[in-house]
PDB file of C-alpha atoms in Angstrom:
ATOM      1  CA  MET A   1     -15.467 -17.594 -26.425  1.00 85.00           C
ATOM      2  CA  ALA A   2     -14.722 -14.916 -23.681  1.00 95.00           C
ATOM      3  CA  LYS A   3     -11.458 -13.140 -23.324  1.00 97.00           C
ATOM      4  CA  VAL A   4     -11.227 -13.195 -19.559  1.00 98.00           C
ATOM      5  CA  LEU A   5      -8.876 -10.550 -17.469  1.00 98.00           C
ATOM      6  CA  LEU A   6      -7.770 -12.296 -14.401  1.00 98.00           C
ATOM      7  CA  GLY A   7      -5.160 -10.604 -11.471  1.00 97.00           C
ATOM      8  CA  PHE A   8      -5.116  -9.390  -7.870  1.00 95.00           C
ATOM      9  CA  MET A   9      -6.645  -5.889  -7.074  1.00 90.00           C
ATOM     10  CA  GLY A  10      -4.345  -3.313  -9.137  1.00 90.00           C
ATOM     11  CA  ALA A  11      -3.139  -5.250 -11.677  1.00 94.00           C
ATOM     12  CA  GLY A  12      -5.120  -3.156 -13.743  1.00 93.00           C
ATOM     13  CA  LYS A  13      -8.231  -5.517 -15.186  1.00 95.00           C
ATOM     14  CA  SER A  14     -10.861  -2.965 -15.818  1.00 93.00           C
ATOM     15  CA  THR A  15      -8.415  -0.571 -17.125  1.00 94.00           C
ATOM     16  CA  ILE A  16      -7.077  -3.180 -19.632  1.00 97.00           C
ATOM     17  CA  ALA A  17     -10.613  -4.407 -20.412  1.00 97.00           C
ATOM     18  CA  ARG A  18     -12.008  -1.040 -21.387  1.00 96.00           C
ATOM     19  CA  GLY A  19      -9.309  -0.493 -23.516  1.00 97.00           C
ATOM     20  CA  LEU A  20      -9.676  -3.922 -25.425  1.00 97.00           C
ATOM     21  CA  ASP A  21     -13.087  -3.377 -25.399  1.00 96.00           C
ATOM     22  CA  PRO A  22     -15.331   0.024 -24.367  1.00 95.00           C
ATOM     23  CA  ASN A  23     -18.307  -2.614 -24.391  1.00 95.00           C
ATOM     24  CA  TYR A  24     -16.216  -5.038 -21.771  1.00 97.00           C
ATOM     25  CA  LEU A  25     -18.046  -6.978 -19.108  1.00 97.00           C
ATOM     26  CA  ASP A  26     -17.182  -5.922 -15.654  1.00 96.00           C
ATOM     27  CA  MET A  27     -17.761  -8.635 -13.450  1.00 96.00           C
ATOM     28  CA  ASP A  28     -18.274  -7.261 -10.078  1.00 92.00           C
ATOM     29  CA  ALA A  29     -20.663  -4.437 -11.448  1.00 94.00           C
ATOM     30  CA  LEU A  30     -22.844  -7.318 -12.946  1.00 96.00           C
ATOM     31  CA  ILE A  31     -22.980  -8.961  -9.514  1.00 95.00           C
ATOM     32  CA  GLU A  32     -23.541  -5.883  -7.937  1.00 94.00           C
ATOM     33  CA  LYS A  33     -26.328  -5.012 -10.062  1.00 95.00           C
ATOM     34  CA  ARG A  34     -27.807  -8.402  -9.832  1.00 94.00           C
ATOM     35  CA  LEU A  35     -27.359  -8.315  -5.812  1.00 94.00           C
ATOM     36  CA  GLY A  36     -28.742  -4.414  -5.813  1.00 95.00           C
ATOM     37  CA  MET A  37     -25.988  -3.427  -3.331  1.00 93.00           C
ATOM     38  CA  SER A  38     -22.371  -3.579  -2.922  1.00 88.00           C
ATOM     39  CA  ILE A  39     -20.069  -6.348  -2.740  1.00 86.00           C
ATOM     40  CA  ALA A  40     -18.748  -5.210   0.372  1.00 81.00           C
ATOM     41  CA  GLU A  41     -22.401  -4.991   1.754  1.00 88.00           C
ATOM     42  CA  PHE A  42     -23.234  -8.371   0.869  1.00 90.00           C
ATOM     43  CA  PHE A  43     -20.482  -9.828   1.974  1.00 82.00           C
ATOM     44  CA  ALA A  44     -21.010  -8.522   5.319  1.00 84.00           C
ATOM     45  CA  GLU A  45     -24.814  -9.221   5.670  1.00 91.00           C
ATOM     46  CA  LYS A  46     -24.763 -12.495   3.560  1.00 91.00           C
ATOM     47  CA  GLY A  47     -21.337 -13.883   3.941  1.00 86.00           C
ATOM     48  CA  GLU A  48     -18.582 -15.059   1.535  1.00 83.00           C
ATOM     49  CA  GLU A  49     -20.015 -18.392   0.815  1.00 88.00           C
ATOM     50  CA  VAL A  50     -23.074 -16.982  -0.680  1.00 92.00           C
ATOM     51  CA  PHE A  51     -21.632 -14.414  -2.668  1.00 91.00           C
ATOM     52  CA  ARG A  52     -19.315 -16.813  -4.012  1.00 91.00           C
ATOM     53  CA  GLN A  53     -22.225 -18.983  -5.550  1.00 94.00           C
ATOM     54  CA  VAL A  54     -23.713 -15.743  -7.073  1.00 95.00           C
ATOM     55  CA  GLU A  55     -20.354 -15.389  -8.438  1.00 95.00           C
ATOM     56  CA  SER A  56     -20.150 -18.613  -9.522  1.00 97.00           C
ATOM     57  CA  GLU A  57     -23.460 -17.986 -11.486  1.00 96.00           C
ATOM     58  CA  VAL A  58     -22.362 -14.744 -13.179  1.00 97.00           C
ATOM     59  CA  LEU A  59     -19.022 -16.189 -13.954  1.00 97.00           C
ATOM     60  CA  ALA A  60     -20.626 -19.433 -15.878  1.00 97.00           C
ATOM     61  CA  ASP A  61     -22.961 -16.592 -18.196  1.00 96.00           C
ATOM     62  CA  LEU A  62     -20.279 -14.308 -19.047  1.00 97.00           C
ATOM     63  CA  LEU A  63     -17.928 -17.433 -20.380  1.00 97.00           C
ATOM     64  CA  GLN A  64     -20.873 -18.108 -22.878  1.00 96.00           C
ATOM     65  CA  ARG A  65     -20.192 -14.254 -24.239  1.00 94.00           C
ATOM     66  CA  ASP A  66     -17.762 -13.514 -27.000  1.00 94.00           C
ATOM     67  CA  GLN A  67     -16.626 -10.387 -24.986  1.00 96.00           C
ATOM     68  CA  VAL A  68     -13.603  -8.902 -22.889  1.00 97.00           C
ATOM     69  CA  VAL A  69     -14.275  -9.804 -19.298  1.00 98.00           C
ATOM     70  CA  SER A  70     -12.879  -8.263 -16.036  1.00 97.00           C
ATOM     71  CA  THR A  71     -13.190 -10.435 -13.109  1.00 97.00           C
ATOM     72  CA  GLY A  72     -12.865  -9.542  -9.555  1.00 91.00           C
ATOM     73  CA  GLY A  73      -9.197 -10.352  -8.143  1.00 91.00           C
ATOM     74  CA  GLY A  74     -11.282 -13.226  -5.511  1.00 92.00           C
ATOM     75  CA  VAL A  75     -13.101 -14.839  -8.720  1.00 96.00           C
ATOM     76  CA  VAL A  76     -10.184 -17.637  -8.000  1.00 97.00           C
ATOM     77  CA  VAL A  77     -10.854 -18.560  -4.371  1.00 94.00           C
ATOM     78  CA  SER A  78     -13.545 -20.892  -5.515  1.00 94.00           C
ATOM     79  CA  GLN A  79     -12.883 -24.234  -6.622  1.00 96.00           C
ATOM     80  CA  ARG A  80     -16.094 -24.116  -8.715  1.00 97.00           C
ATOM     81  CA  ASN A  81     -14.975 -20.778 -10.461  1.00 97.00           C
ATOM     82  CA  ARG A  82     -11.496 -22.450 -11.138  1.00 98.00           C
ATOM     83  CA  ASP A  83     -13.127 -24.990 -13.290  1.00 98.00           C
ATOM     84  CA  LEU A  84     -15.728 -23.107 -14.921  1.00 98.00           C
ATOM     85  CA  LEU A  85     -12.623 -21.078 -16.009  1.00 98.00           C
ATOM     86  CA  LYS A  86     -10.892 -24.240 -16.963  1.00 98.00           C
ATOM     87  CA  THR A  87     -13.575 -24.322 -19.840  1.00 97.00           C
ATOM     88  CA  ASN A  88     -12.319 -21.305 -21.331  1.00 97.00           C
ATOM     89  CA  ALA A  89      -9.430 -20.921 -23.744  1.00 96.00           C
ATOM     90  CA  ASP A  90      -8.662 -17.620 -23.279  1.00 97.00           C
ATOM     91  CA  ASN A  91      -7.892 -16.464 -19.481  1.00 98.00           C
ATOM     92  CA  ILE A  92      -5.308 -13.839 -19.269  1.00 98.00           C
ATOM     93  CA  TYR A  93      -3.463 -13.419 -16.191  1.00 98.00           C
ATOM     94  CA  LEU A  94      -2.006  -9.762 -15.734  1.00 98.00           C
ATOM     95  CA  LYS A  95       0.781 -10.575 -13.347  1.00 97.00           C
ATOM     96  CA  ALA A  96       2.736  -8.271 -11.093  1.00 96.00           C
ATOM     97  CA  ASP A  97       4.677  -8.667  -8.022  1.00 95.00           C
ATOM     98  CA  PHE A  98       3.105  -7.775  -4.654  1.00 95.00           C
ATOM     99  CA  GLU A  99       4.940  -4.407  -3.916  1.00 95.00           C
ATOM    100  CA  THR A 100       4.129  -2.770  -7.056  1.00 94.00           C
ATOM    101  CA  LEU A 101       0.392  -3.726  -6.773  1.00 92.00           C
ATOM    102  CA  TYR A 102       0.451  -2.693  -3.260  1.00 90.00           C
ATOM    103  CA  GLN A 103       1.714   0.687  -4.229  1.00 90.00           C
ATOM    104  CA  ARG A 104      -1.263   0.959  -7.207  1.00 86.00           C
ATOM    105  CA  ILE A 105      -3.721   0.015  -4.628  1.00 83.00           C
ATOM    106  CA  ALA A 106      -2.364   2.441  -2.005  1.00 82.00           C
ATOM    107  CA  ALA A 107      -2.688   5.250  -4.407  1.00 80.00           C
ATOM    108  CA  ASP A 108      -5.784   4.844  -5.735  1.00 73.00           C
ATOM    109  CA  LYS A 109      -7.952   6.860  -3.698  1.00 66.00           C
ATOM    110  CA  ASP A 110     -10.908   6.790  -5.856  1.00 69.00           C
ATOM    111  CA  ASN A 111     -11.124   2.679  -5.373  1.00 68.00           C
ATOM    112  CA  GLN A 112     -10.709   2.243  -1.815  1.00 61.00           C
ATOM    113  CA  ARG A 113     -10.922  -1.374  -1.610  1.00 67.00           C
ATOM    114  CA  PRO A 114     -12.458  -3.537   1.540  1.00 65.00           C
ATOM    115  CA  LEU A 115      -9.773  -6.183   1.504  1.00 68.00           C
ATOM    116  CA  PHE A 116      -7.046  -3.360   1.648  1.00 71.00           C
ATOM    117  CA  LEU A 117      -8.708  -1.190   4.165  1.00 65.00           C
ATOM    118  CA  ASN A 118      -9.137  -4.474   6.146  1.00 72.00           C
ATOM    119  CA  ASN A 119      -6.190  -6.150   6.209  1.00 75.00           C
ATOM    120  CA  SER A 120      -2.384  -5.337   7.216  1.00 87.00           C
ATOM    121  CA  LYS A 121       0.300  -5.514   4.477  1.00 91.00           C
ATOM    122  CA  ASP A 122       1.559  -8.611   5.638  1.00 94.00           C
ATOM    123  CA  GLU A 123      -1.881 -10.000   5.507  1.00 92.00           C
ATOM    124  CA  LEU A 124      -2.660  -8.700   1.986  1.00 91.00           C
ATOM    125  CA  ALA A 125       0.748 -10.032   0.954  1.00 94.00           C
ATOM    126  CA  ALA A 126      -0.339 -13.745   2.150  1.00 94.00           C
ATOM    127  CA  ILE A 127      -3.749 -13.314   0.140  1.00 93.00           C
ATOM    128  CA  PHE A 128      -1.661 -12.263  -2.855  1.00 95.00           C
ATOM    129  CA  GLN A 129       0.638 -15.257  -2.471  1.00 95.00           C
ATOM    130  CA  GLU A 130      -2.544 -17.964  -1.934  1.00 94.00           C
ATOM    131  CA  ARG A 131      -4.190 -16.549  -5.176  1.00 96.00           C
ATOM    132  CA  GLN A 132      -1.122 -16.571  -7.598  1.00 96.00           C
ATOM    133  CA  ALA A 133      -0.932 -20.028  -7.675  1.00 96.00           C
ATOM    134  CA  TRP A 134      -4.883 -20.308  -8.683  1.00 98.00           C
ATOM    135  CA  TYR A 135      -4.317 -17.567 -11.236  1.00 98.00           C
ATOM    136  CA  GLU A 136      -1.301 -19.711 -12.641  1.00 97.00           C
ATOM    137  CA  GLU A 137      -3.541 -22.764 -12.420  1.00 97.00           C
ATOM    138  CA  VAL A 138      -6.584 -21.264 -15.045  1.00 98.00           C
ATOM    139  CA  ALA A 139      -4.717 -18.806 -17.124  1.00 98.00           C
ATOM    140  CA  SER A 140      -3.750 -19.338 -20.711  1.00 97.00           C
ATOM    141  CA  GLN A 141      -1.503 -16.534 -20.862  1.00 97.00           C
ATOM    142  CA  ILE A 142       0.458 -14.907 -17.883  1.00 97.00           C
ATOM    143  CA  LEU A 143       1.867 -11.516 -19.031  1.00 97.00           C
ATOM    144  CA  ASP A 144       4.061  -9.718 -16.221  1.00 96.00           C
ATOM    145  CA  VAL A 145       2.185  -6.280 -16.366  1.00 96.00           C
ATOM    146  CA  THR A 146       4.832  -5.009 -13.439  1.00 94.00           C
ATOM    147  CA  LYS A 147       6.646  -2.570 -15.714  1.00 93.00           C
ATOM    148  CA  LEU A 148       4.252  -1.909 -18.593  1.00 94.00           C
ATOM    149  CA  SER A 149       1.838   1.133 -18.828  1.00 93.00           C
ATOM    150  CA  PRO A 150      -1.764  -0.248 -19.779  1.00 93.00           C
ATOM    151  CA  GLU A 151      -1.128   1.023 -23.491  1.00 95.00           C
ATOM    152  CA  GLU A 152       1.644  -1.217 -23.761  1.00 96.00           C
ATOM    153  CA  ILE A 153      -0.191  -4.044 -22.246  1.00 96.00           C
ATOM    154  CA  ILE A 154      -3.456  -3.268 -24.322  1.00 95.00           C
ATOM    155  CA  GLU A 155      -0.968  -3.771 -27.322  1.00 95.00           C
ATOM    156  CA  GLU A 156       0.527  -6.827 -26.171  1.00 93.00           C
ATOM    157  CA  LEU A 157      -2.788  -8.376 -26.068  1.00 93.00           C
ATOM    158  CA  ARG A 158      -4.218  -7.387 -29.093  1.00 88.00           C
TER     159      ARG A 158
END
């Protein structure tokens, strides 16, 4: 059974996954490897619907593995993905309030996310609100990470 980390961008999914298991599986990196291009390029070229199909295939494969998995923030957008996630017993939603996430995303100059660059703060807040219910729907555990350091989160999840 996979230990799946869920949450909006900036929640710390990759950082926490790396801390829990240096051999963790980064879903976005695996998707990009399969596509042979960045997710942003693929999205622009083929559209969201085709991307979500590939994402579902990769997710189904990852759920069969006994490893820590860091998902992309939008994995819960697709009903198929939510259905797949509901079959997994260990889905951890790394929850934080929007303002905290927004500050983290804005400060992360090494990872400029297309969703952040192409939307206003209000538009991003609306996307966050919509996804929050979906994260909660599929989560077997919800951990409020707003005021926790990565080390504290990792300790909590061990």
